[in-house]
Coordinates of C-alpha atoms in Angstrom, one line a residue:
X357 CA -189.4 11.9 -23.9
X358 CA -188.1 10.0 -27.0
X359 CA -189.5 11.2 -30.2
X360 CA -191.4 8.7 -32.4
X361 CA -190.9 10.9 -35.4
X362 CA -189.2 8.9 -38.4
X363 CA -185.6 9.2 -38.6
X364 CA -184.4 10.7 -41.8
X365 CA -181.2 12.0 -43.4
X366 CA -180.7 15.8 -43.1
X367 CA -180.8 15.9 -47.1
X368 CA -184.5 14.3 -46.9
X369 CA -185.5 16.3 -44.2
X370 CA -184.6 19.4 -45.8
X371 CA -186.8 18.3 -48.8
X372 CA -189.8 17.8 -46.5
X373 CA -192.3 20.7 -47.5
X374 CA -193.7 23.0 -44.8
X375 CA -197.4 22.6 -44.5
X376 CA -199.8 25.4 -43.6
X377 CA -203.3 24.2 -42.6
X378 CA -206.1 26.7 -42.3
X379 CA -208.9 25.4 -40.1
X380 CA -208.7 23.4 -36.8
X381 CA -211.9 21.4 -37.4
X382 CA -211.9 17.6 -38.1
X383 CA -210.9 18.2 -41.7
X384 CA -207.9 20.4 -41.0
X385 CA -206.8 18.4 -37.8
X386 CA -207.1 14.9 -39.7
X387 CA -204.8 16.2 -42.4
X388 CA -202.3 17.8 -40.0
X389 CA -202.2 14.7 -37.9
X390 CA -201.3 12.5 -40.8
X391 CA -198.9 14.9 -42.1
X392 CA -197.1 15.5 -38.7
X393 CA -197.0 11.7 -38.2
X394 CA -195.2 11.3 -41.4
X395 CA -192.5 13.9 -40.1
X396 CA -193.6 17.0 -41.9
X397 CA -193.6 20.3 -40.5
X398 CA -197.0 21.4 -40.1
X399 CA -198.6 24.7 -38.7
X400 CA -202.5 24.8 -38.2
X401 CA -204.0 28.1 -38.1
X402 CA -207.4 28.6 -36.3
X403 CA -209.4 32.0 -35.9
X404 CA -211.4 30.8 -32.8
X405 CA -210.1 30.0 -29.3
X406 CA -210.5 26.2 -29.6
X407 CA -210.7 22.9 -31.5
X408 CA -213.4 21.2 -33.6
X409 CA -214.9 23.9 -36.1
X410 CA -218.6 23.0 -36.3
X411 CA -218.0 20.3 -33.3
X412 CA -218.5 23.4 -31.1
X413 CA -219.3 23.8 -27.5
X414 CA -220.7 26.9 -25.7
X415 CA -220.2 27.2 -21.8
X416 CA -221.6 30.0 -19.8
X417 CA -222.3 30.3 -16.1
X418 CA -222.0 26.5 -15.4
X419 CA -224.2 25.5 -18.4
X420 CA -223.0 23.8 -21.4
X421 CA -224.5 23.1 -25.0
X422 CA -223.2 21.5 -28.0
X423 CA -224.5 23.7 -30.5
X424 CA -223.1 22.5 -33.9
X425 CA -222.5 18.8 -34.4
X426 CA -224.4 16.9 -31.8
X427 CA -223.1 13.4 -32.3
X428 CA -221.4 11.1 -34.7
X429 CA -222.4 7.6 -36.2
X430 CA -220.6 5.1 -34.1
X431 CA -220.2 3.0 -37.0
X432 CA -218.8 5.3 -39.6
X433 CA -215.5 3.6 -41.1
X434 CA -213.9 7.2 -41.6
X435 CA -214.1 7.8 -37.7
X436 CA -213.1 4.4 -36.2
X437 CA -209.7 5.4 -35.6
X438 CA -210.6 8.7 -34.0
X439 CA -213.3 7.1 -32.1
X440 CA -210.9 4.6 -30.7
X441 CA -208.4 6.9 -29.8
X442 CA -211.1 9.5 -28.2
X443 CA -212.4 6.6 -26.0
X444 CA -209.3 5.5 -24.8
X445 CA -208.6 8.8 -23.4
X446 CA -212.0 9.2 -22.1
X447 CA -213.0 11.7 -24.6
X448 CA -215.9 10.1 -26.2
X449 CA -218.7 7.8 -25.0
X450 CA -222.0 6.2 -26.5
X451 CA -225.0 8.3 -26.1
X452 CA -227.3 5.6 -24.7
X453 CA -230.3 7.6 -24.1
X454 CA -230.7 8.8 -27.6
X455 CA -229.7 5.3 -29.3
X456 CA -232.0 3.9 -31.8
X457 CA -232.1 0.1 -32.6
X458 CA -230.4 0.5 -36.0
X459 CA -227.9 3.2 -35.1
X460 CA -225.6 4.0 -32.2
X461 CA -224.5 7.5 -31.5
X462 CA -221.2 8.8 -29.8
X463 CA -220.5 12.3 -28.3
X464 CA -217.4 13.9 -27.0
X465 CA -216.7 14.0 -23.4
X466 CA -217.3 16.7 -21.7
X467 CA -218.2 18.2 -24.9
X468 CA -218.3 17.4 -28.6
X469 CA -215.1 19.2 -29.4
X470 CA -213.1 17.2 -26.8
X471 CA -213.2 14.2 -29.4
X472 CA -210.8 16.2 -31.4
X473 CA -208.0 16.3 -28.9
X474 CA -206.4 13.3 -30.2
X475 CA -205.9 14.7 -33.6
X476 CA -204.4 17.9 -32.1
X477 CA -202.0 16.3 -29.7
X478 CA -198.5 17.8 -30.1
X479 CA -199.4 19.9 -33.3
X480 CA -198.3 23.5 -33.7
X481 CA -201.8 25.1 -33.4
X482 CA -202.1 29.0 -33.5
X483 CA -205.4 29.8 -32.0
X484 CA -206.9 33.3 -32.4
X485 CA -205.3 33.6 -35.6
X486 CA -207.5 34.9 -38.4
X487 CA -205.8 34.4 -41.8
X488 CA -206.1 37.9 -43.7
X489 CA -204.1 37.2 -46.9
X490 CA -202.7 34.2 -48.9
X491 CA -200.2 35.3 -51.4
X492 CA -197.4 33.6 -53.6
X493 CA -193.9 33.9 -52.5
X494 CA -191.5 32.0 -54.6
X495 CA -192.6 28.4 -55.3
X496 CA -194.8 28.6 -52.0
X497 CA -197.1 30.7 -50.0
X498 CA -197.0 33.5 -47.5
X499 CA -199.8 33.1 -44.8
X500 CA -200.6 36.6 -43.5
X501 CA -202.4 37.3 -40.2
X502 CA -202.2 40.1 -37.7
X503 CA -198.9 38.7 -36.3
X504 CA -197.1 38.7 -39.7
X505 CA -196.4 36.3 -42.4
X506 CA -195.5 32.6 -42.2
X507 CA -194.1 30.9 -45.2
X508 CA -194.9 27.4 -46.2
X509 CA -194.6 25.3 -49.4
X510 CA -198.0 24.1 -49.6
X511 CA -201.4 25.2 -48.0
X512 CA -204.6 23.3 -46.9
X513 CA -207.6 25.4 -46.6
X514 CA -210.7 23.8 -45.0
X515 CA -212.8 27.1 -44.8
X516 CA -216.3 27.2 -46.7
X517 CA -215.9 28.5 -50.4
X518 CA -217.9 31.9 -49.8
X519 CA -215.0 32.7 -47.2
X520 CA -212.1 32.6 -49.5
X521 CA -212.5 35.9 -51.2
X522 CA -211.4 37.7 -47.9
X523 CA -208.2 35.9 -48.3
X524 CA -207.4 38.1 -51.3
X525 CA -205.9 35.3 -53.3
X526 CA -205.9 34.6 -56.9
X527 CA -207.3 31.3 -58.2
X528 CA -207.1 29.6 -61.5
X529 CA -210.6 29.7 -63.3
X530 CA -211.4 25.9 -63.1
X531 CA -210.6 25.9 -59.3
X532 CA -212.5 29.0 -58.6
X533 CA -215.7 27.7 -60.6
X534 CA -215.5 24.4 -58.7
X535 CA -215.3 26.0 -55.3
X536 CA -218.1 28.7 -56.1
X537 CA -220.0 25.8 -57.2
X538 CA -220.4 24.4 -53.9
X539 CA -223.9 25.5 -52.3
X540 CA -224.7 26.0 -48.7
X541 CA -227.7 26.4 -46.4
X542 CA -227.7 28.1 -42.9
X543 CA -228.8 26.7 -39.6
X544 CA -229.8 28.7 -36.8
X545 CA -229.7 27.2 -33.4
X546 CA -231.4 27.8 -29.9
X547 CA -229.7 26.8 -26.7
X548 CA -232.0 27.1 -23.7
X549 CA -231.7 25.9 -20.1
X550 CA -234.8 25.2 -18.4
X551 CA -235.6 25.0 -14.6
X552 CA -237.2 21.7 -15.0
X553 CA -237.2 19.0 -17.4
X554 CA -239.9 18.8 -20.3
X555 CA -241.5 15.8 -21.1
X556 CA -239.8 15.3 -24.3
X557 CA -237.8 12.5 -25.4
X558 CA -233.6 13.0 -25.5
X559 CA -233.9 13.7 -29.2
X560 CA -236.4 14.4 -31.8
X561 CA -235.2 13.7 -35.3
X562 CA -238.5 14.8 -36.9
X563 CA -239.8 17.7 -34.6
X564 CA -242.6 20.0 -35.6
X565 CA -241.7 22.8 -37.7
X566 CA -239.7 25.1 -38.1
X567 CA -237.4 22.7 -36.1
X568 CA -235.0 20.2 -37.8
X569 CA -233.7 18.8 -34.6
X570 CA -234.4 19.0 -30.9
X571 CA -232.6 17.3 -28.1
X572 CA -231.6 17.3 -24.5
X573 CA -228.0 17.9 -24.3
X574 CA -228.1 17.3 -20.7
X575 CA -228.6 13.7 -21.5
X576 CA -225.3 13.2 -23.0
X577 CA -222.6 11.3 -20.9
X578 CA -220.3 13.6 -18.7
X579 CA -222.4 16.7 -18.9
X580 CA -223.2 18.9 -15.8
X581 CA -225.8 16.9 -13.9
X582 CA -227.7 20.0 -12.4
X583 CA -229.0 21.5 -15.6
X584 CA -231.7 21.1 -18.1
X585 CA -230.0 22.3 -21.3
X586 CA -231.5 21.8 -24.6
X587 CA -230.5 22.7 -28.0
X588 CA -232.8 23.0 -31.2
X589 CA -231.9 23.7 -34.7
X590 CA -234.1 25.4 -37.1
X591 CA -235.0 24.0 -40.6
X592 CA -233.5 25.3 -43.7
X593 CA -236.5 27.3 -44.6
X594 CA -236.7 29.2 -41.2
X595 CA -233.1 29.6 -41.1
X596 CA -232.8 31.3 -44.6
X597 CA -235.6 33.6 -43.9
X598 CA -233.9 34.7 -40.5
X599 CA -230.2 34.3 -41.1
X600 CA -229.4 37.9 -40.6
X601 CA -230.9 38.2 -37.2
X602 CA -228.3 38.8 -34.3
X603 CA -227.6 36.2 -31.8
X604 CA -229.9 37.4 -29.2
X605 CA -232.7 37.8 -31.6
X606 CA -232.2 34.5 -33.0
X607 CA -232.6 32.7 -29.5
X608 CA -235.6 35.0 -28.7
X609 CA -237.4 33.9 -32.0
X610 CA -236.6 30.3 -31.8
X611 CA -237.7 30.0 -28.2
X612 CA -241.0 31.7 -29.2
X613 CA -241.3 29.2 -32.2
X614 CA -240.6 26.5 -29.5
X615 CA -243.3 27.7 -27.4
X616 CA -245.8 27.6 -30.0
X617 CA -244.9 24.0 -31.2
X618 CA -244.2 22.4 -28.0
X619 CA -246.3 24.5 -25.3
X620 CA -246.3 24.6 -22.6
X621 CA -242.5 25.1 -21.7
X622 CA -240.9 25.0 -18.2
X623 CA -239.5 28.5 -17.3
X624 CA -235.9 29.1 -18.9
X625 CA -233.0 30.4 -16.9
X626 CA -230.9 31.0 -19.9
X627 CA -231.4 31.4 -23.7
X628 CA -228.9 31.9 -26.3
X629 CA -228.9 31.7 -30.1
X630 CA -226.1 31.0 -32.8
X631 CA -225.8 31.4 -36.6
X632 CA -224.2 28.7 -38.6
X633 CA -224.2 30.6 -42.0
X634 CA -222.4 28.0 -43.9
X635 CA -223.9 24.8 -42.0
X636 CA -224.4 22.3 -44.5
X637 CA -223.3 21.6 -48.4
X638 CA -226.7 21.3 -50.2
X639 CA -224.6 21.0 -53.3
X640 CA -221.2 19.4 -52.4
X641 CA -218.1 19.7 -54.3
X642 CA -218.3 15.8 -55.3
X643 CA -214.8 14.7 -54.5
X644 CA -212.6 14.7 -51.5
X645 CA -210.9 17.8 -52.4
X646 CA -209.7 20.1 -55.2
X647 CA -206.3 21.3 -55.8
X648 CA -205.4 24.5 -57.5
X649 CA -203.6 24.4 -61.0
X650 CA -200.2 24.9 -59.5
X651 CA -201.2 21.9 -57.2
X652 CA -199.8 23.8 -54.0
X653 CA -203.2 24.9 -52.7
X654 CA -205.6 22.0 -51.5
X655 CA -209.2 22.9 -50.6
X656 CA -211.5 20.5 -48.8
X657 CA -213.7 20.0 -45.8
X658 CA -217.0 18.3 -45.0
X659 CA -218.6 20.1 -47.8
X660 CA -216.5 18.5 -50.3
X661 CA -218.4 15.3 -49.6
X662 CA -221.4 16.0 -47.9
X663 CA -222.3 17.5 -44.4
X664 CA -221.2 15.0 -41.8
X665 CA -218.2 14.8 -39.4
X666 CA -217.0 11.6 -41.4
X667 CA -217.1 13.5 -44.5
X668 CA -214.8 16.1 -43.0
X669 CA -212.6 13.1 -41.9
X670 CA -212.3 11.7 -45.2
X671 CA -211.6 15.0 -47.0
X672 CA -208.7 15.9 -44.6
X673 CA -207.0 12.4 -44.9
X674 CA -207.4 12.4 -48.7
X675 CA -205.6 16.1 -48.8
X676 CA -202.7 14.7 -46.6
X677 CA -202.4 11.4 -48.9
X678 CA -202.1 13.6 -51.7
X679 CA -199.2 15.7 -50.4
X680 CA -197.3 12.6 -49.0
X681 CA -197.5 11.1 -52.4
X682 CA -195.8 13.9 -53.8
X683 CA -193.1 13.9 -51.2
X684 CA -192.3 10.2 -51.1

């Protein structure tokens, strides 16, 4: 297949920086996609086995749950290119059962993380790669993992600020203070498969306490048709009180809360819990990204602007634009 990569002289090619992107969520992939399309050498590092970050999908024994981001706003300006690409490949569709008069929802098909595939197509993504160190190497950086070091000229980091200390890197005081000023709230999630459908609407945006959201995942297009899979997110107060529970304990505790709030429940065939320790930025950075004093480390994510998928896309594209502006 003939490459669509821009033609450039060997000298110009040699001047193009190598970019490392840490995190294969929407922010990291949005940045990587734009940089790769411009002809830069980009490597994405992802500690998990798949794409999407909090656009996550749990599969077990034929059951499926979107246990992170549940949908996106069909009219969000920052997502229109991605939604068009995903729709054209059959990777996104309207969630008609949950649509409201003034708002339309779009979901990934067959799971929320499928929506990220157009961004990832053709990228060098290294899954199951946890970054352990990030240290200066000449004018660039050495990204260290169990597989060794990868040397790059610039690094984009999309992980939440509280996770940065494990990278054992030094930050200038201004950047450090700005990043550590971002505040997060946890969210604990229940995934439950019922033997039969409860008489509830497909989505409850204002459910009884201690829940922030209850929805019928099985009502989304492209989901398995023989299961009643539901997801319930606890509210901030309950999540903070119970954030140190392990996953089975989260599932059991939230099922008990659901029983108390929505009884009677149908018999359940599977129950799981999940902890999103840094789920939502209650105090965002307030700008699309921040660059370190040396200008070669860029930090961003949905937490830079808010807590939605479109905020992640905006942040990622802004970081890519900043790098491209320096390399023109």
